[in-house]
Amino acid sequence: MVGHLDPYFVDVMEKVKELLKYVWQTNNHIVVPMSGTGSCAMEAAVANLVEPGDVFLVAINGYFGLRLADMASRYGAKVEEINCEWGKVFSLEEIEAGLKKYNPKVFAIVHAETSTGACQPLTGVSDLCRQHDCLLLVDTVTSLGGLPLYVDRWGIDACYSGTQKCLGAPPGLGPLTFSERAMQKISNRKTKVHSWYLDITLLNSYWSTGTRAYHHTAPINMNWSLYEALRIIVEEGLEQRWKRHRENAELLWKGLEQLGLELVVDYKYRLPSLTTVRVPNNVDGNEIIKYLRTVHHIEISGGLGALKGKAWRIGLMGYNSQKENVIKFLSALKDALEHHKTDSRL
């Protein structure tokens, strides 16, 4: 293992930045993998964009919209919310009404809500934000590398993700990017960023091309893992990767419906990377999860927040999104449901 300022690792850092730009479809100058999970990158985005008293509007239709609101409040923002039912998405009219009502400095929304499996359309959102002179902050933790995402084309000002979802790397880094508009707000702050560790102006002195100033000891192995994961995406091709995720999700959705199960999200707004299924009446959802894990060595998750105990969450992300895995899972789930039905009769 080399050191965090070794010329070889510095070269890897540059490659990681360029590869992240490709996957995010952006030419932003500020693109860094935060030394921390996706939640670290989320907090870094909030910490840098928010000053005490700023109005921070959050679109909440799931667990991670709630987390954004919580984080912003801890940095002194005046947090306002627009809400819709979990599993649903926001219309442009609903978003515009919120922007008019609250006049925020930052509008935050989740592209791929991990708790519900809903994919929020983003076309036109940045136009509304510019009309109301606010920045657009987007959570792409469960979408980056798995479905169409265009940071520049969609006018996203700040964006973050995680490495363990569709990118297919181990957990531990949180990719983060800021547009020039976002960096202008950060540069014009009247107060210092309240977190030294998450201050992008300090981090950029380490990650910027050219002379690098010491900030912290970067996790060398994690950055190398991310580099390899991003190289694999380039080899496959971004659009082909999006297509693979979609095709396997379609296969999964069809199979679940053939088992008589109900999906939480309307077809038009489903995530190809994560599917939520309603737990049938008279079925113990936790027992199904346990049976799949212990008998078939397959792990799925239960619902979060408002869907806790009411839904299963099934991930098809990165390399795991394969046709044979879908077929194997559907067979295992059928067995689990039949086993549960048999046990219930005893």
CSV table of C-alpha atoms in Angstrom, one decimal, residues 54-198:
chain,number,residue,atom,x,y,z
A,54,ASP,CA,-30.9,30.2,5.1
A,55,VAL,CA,-34.3,28.8,4.0
A,56,PHE,CA,-33.7,25.2,3.1
A,57,LEU,CA,-36.6,23.6,1.3
A,58,VAL,CA,-36.8,19.8,1.2
A,59,ALA,CA,-39.1,17.6,-0.9
A,60,ILE,CA,-39.9,14.7,1.4
A,61,ASN,CA,-41.4,11.5,0.1
A,62,GLY,CA,-39.3,9.0,2.0
A,63,TYR,CA,-36.7,8.4,4.7
A,64,PHE,CA,-33.8,10.2,3.2
A,65,GLY,CA,-35.7,13.4,2.5
A,66,LEU,CA,-36.3,13.4,6.3
A,67,ARG,CA,-32.6,13.0,6.9
A,68,LEU,CA,-31.8,15.9,4.7
A,69,ALA,CA,-34.2,18.1,6.7
A,70,ASP,CA,-32.6,16.9,10.0
A,71,MET,CA,-29.1,17.7,8.8
A,72,ALA,CA,-30.0,21.1,7.5
A,73,SER,CA,-31.6,22.0,10.8
A,74,ARG,CA,-28.4,21.1,12.7
A,75,TYR,CA,-26.5,23.7,10.5
A,76,GLY,CA,-28.9,26.5,11.4
A,77,ALA,CA,-31.1,26.5,8.4
A,78,LYS,CA,-34.7,27.4,8.5
A,79,VAL,CA,-36.1,24.1,7.1
A,80,GLU,CA,-39.3,24.0,5.2
A,81,GLU,CA,-40.9,21.0,3.6
A,82,ILE,CA,-43.1,19.9,0.8
A,83,ASN,CA,-44.5,16.4,1.2
A,84,CYS,CA,-46.2,13.7,-0.7
A,85,GLU,CA,-47.1,10.1,0.0
A,86,TRP,CA,-44.2,7.7,0.4
A,87,GLY,CA,-43.7,5.8,-2.9
A,88,LYS,CA,-45.0,8.7,-4.9
A,89,VAL,CA,-43.1,11.5,-6.7
A,90,PHE,CA,-43.5,15.3,-6.9
A,91,SER,CA,-44.9,17.1,-10.0
A,92,LEU,CA,-43.3,20.3,-11.3
A,93,GLU,CA,-46.4,22.2,-10.2
A,94,GLU,CA,-46.0,21.0,-6.6
A,95,ILE,CA,-42.3,21.9,-6.6
A,96,GLU,CA,-43.0,25.3,-8.1
A,97,ALA,CA,-45.7,26.0,-5.5
A,98,GLY,CA,-43.1,25.2,-2.7
A,99,LEU,CA,-40.5,27.5,-4.3
A,100,LYS,CA,-43.0,30.3,-4.5
A,101,LYS,CA,-44.2,29.9,-1.0
A,102,TYR,CA,-40.9,29.6,0.8
A,103,ASN,CA,-38.3,31.3,-1.4
A,104,PRO,CA,-35.4,29.1,-0.4
A,105,LYS,CA,-31.7,29.5,-0.9
A,106,VAL,CA,-31.4,25.7,-1.5
A,107,PHE,CA,-34.0,23.2,-2.7
A,108,ALA,CA,-33.1,19.6,-1.9
A,109,ILE,CA,-34.7,16.5,-3.5
A,110,VAL,CA,-34.0,12.8,-3.7
A,111,HIS,CA,-33.6,11.4,-7.2
A,112,ALA,CA,-33.7,7.7,-6.1
A,113,GLU,CA,-35.4,7.3,-2.7
A,114,THR,CA,-33.8,4.2,-1.2
A,115,SER,CA,-36.6,3.7,1.3
A,116,THR,CA,-39.4,3.5,-1.2
A,117,GLY,CA,-37.9,2.6,-4.6
A,118,ALA,CA,-39.3,5.7,-6.3
A,119,CYS,CA,-37.4,7.6,-9.0
A,120,GLN,CA,-38.1,11.4,-9.0
A,121,PRO,CA,-38.1,13.0,-12.5
A,122,LEU,CA,-35.7,15.9,-12.6
A,123,THR,CA,-36.3,17.4,-16.0
A,124,GLY,CA,-37.4,21.0,-15.6
A,125,VAL,CA,-36.6,21.2,-11.8
A,126,SER,CA,-33.4,23.3,-12.3
A,127,ASP,CA,-35.3,25.8,-14.5
A,128,LEU,CA,-37.7,26.4,-11.6
A,129,CYS,CA,-34.8,26.8,-9.2
A,130,ARG,CA,-33.1,29.4,-11.4
A,131,GLN,CA,-36.4,31.3,-11.8
A,132,HIS,CA,-36.6,31.5,-8.0
A,133,ASP,CA,-32.8,32.1,-7.5
A,134,CYS,CA,-32.0,29.0,-5.5
A,135,LEU,CA,-29.6,26.1,-5.8
A,136,LEU,CA,-30.7,22.5,-6.6
A,137,LEU,CA,-29.3,19.8,-4.3
A,138,VAL,CA,-29.9,16.2,-5.4
A,139,ASP,CA,-29.4,12.9,-3.6
A,140,THR,CA,-28.2,10.3,-6.1
A,141,VAL,CA,-27.0,7.6,-3.7
A,142,THR,CA,-29.1,4.8,-5.3
A,143,SER,CA,-29.1,6.1,-8.9
A,144,LEU,CA,-25.5,6.9,-9.8
A,145,GLY,CA,-24.2,4.3,-12.2
A,146,GLY,CA,-27.5,2.4,-12.4
A,147,LEU,CA,-30.0,4.7,-14.3
A,148,PRO,CA,-29.9,7.8,-16.4
A,149,LEU,CA,-28.4,10.7,-14.6
A,150,TYR,CA,-27.2,13.9,-16.2
A,151,VAL,CA,-25.8,16.5,-13.7
A,152,ASP,CA,-25.0,19.2,-16.3
A,153,ARG,CA,-27.9,18.6,-18.6
A,154,TRP,CA,-30.4,18.7,-15.7
A,155,GLY,CA,-28.7,21.7,-14.1
A,156,ILE,CA,-27.9,20.1,-10.8
A,157,ASP,CA,-25.9,22.4,-8.5
A,158,ALA,CA,-24.8,19.9,-5.8
A,159,CYS,CA,-25.0,16.2,-5.9
A,160,TYR,CA,-23.8,13.3,-3.8
A,161,SER,CA,-23.8,9.5,-3.8
A,162,GLY,CA,-22.3,6.4,-2.2
A,163,THR,CA,-20.0,3.8,-3.5
A,164,GLN,CA,-21.7,0.6,-2.4
A,165,LYS,CA,-24.9,0.9,-4.5
A,166,CYS,CA,-24.9,0.9,-8.3
A,167,LEU,CA,-21.2,1.8,-8.5
A,168,GLY,CA,-20.4,-1.6,-7.2
A,169,ALA,CA,-17.6,-0.7,-4.8
A,170,PRO,CA,-17.3,-1.4,-1.1
A,171,PRO,CA,-19.0,1.1,1.3
A,172,GLY,CA,-16.9,3.9,2.7
A,173,LEU,CA,-16.6,6.7,0.3
A,174,GLY,CA,-19.2,9.4,-0.7
A,175,PRO,CA,-18.8,11.0,-4.1
A,176,LEU,CA,-19.7,14.7,-4.1
A,177,THR,CA,-19.8,17.4,-6.8
A,178,PHE,CA,-20.6,21.1,-6.8
A,179,SER,CA,-21.4,23.3,-9.8
A,180,GLU,CA,-19.9,26.8,-10.3
A,181,ARG,CA,-23.1,28.3,-9.0
A,182,ALA,CA,-22.8,26.3,-5.8
A,183,MET,CA,-19.1,27.2,-5.4
A,184,GLN,CA,-20.0,30.8,-5.8
A,185,LYS,CA,-22.4,30.6,-2.9
A,186,ILE,CA,-19.8,28.8,-0.8
A,187,SER,CA,-17.1,31.3,-1.7
A,188,ASN,CA,-19.4,34.2,-0.6
A,189,ARG,CA,-20.3,32.7,2.8
A,190,LYS,CA,-20.3,35.1,5.7
A,191,THR,CA,-19.4,32.4,8.1
A,192,LYS,CA,-17.0,29.5,8.0
A,193,VAL,CA,-18.4,26.1,7.2
A,194,HIS,CA,-19.2,24.7,10.6
A,195,SER,CA,-17.5,21.4,10.0
A,196,TRP,CA,-13.7,21.6,9.4
A,197,TYR,CA,-13.5,18.1,8.1
A,198,LEU,CA,-16.3,18.6,5.5
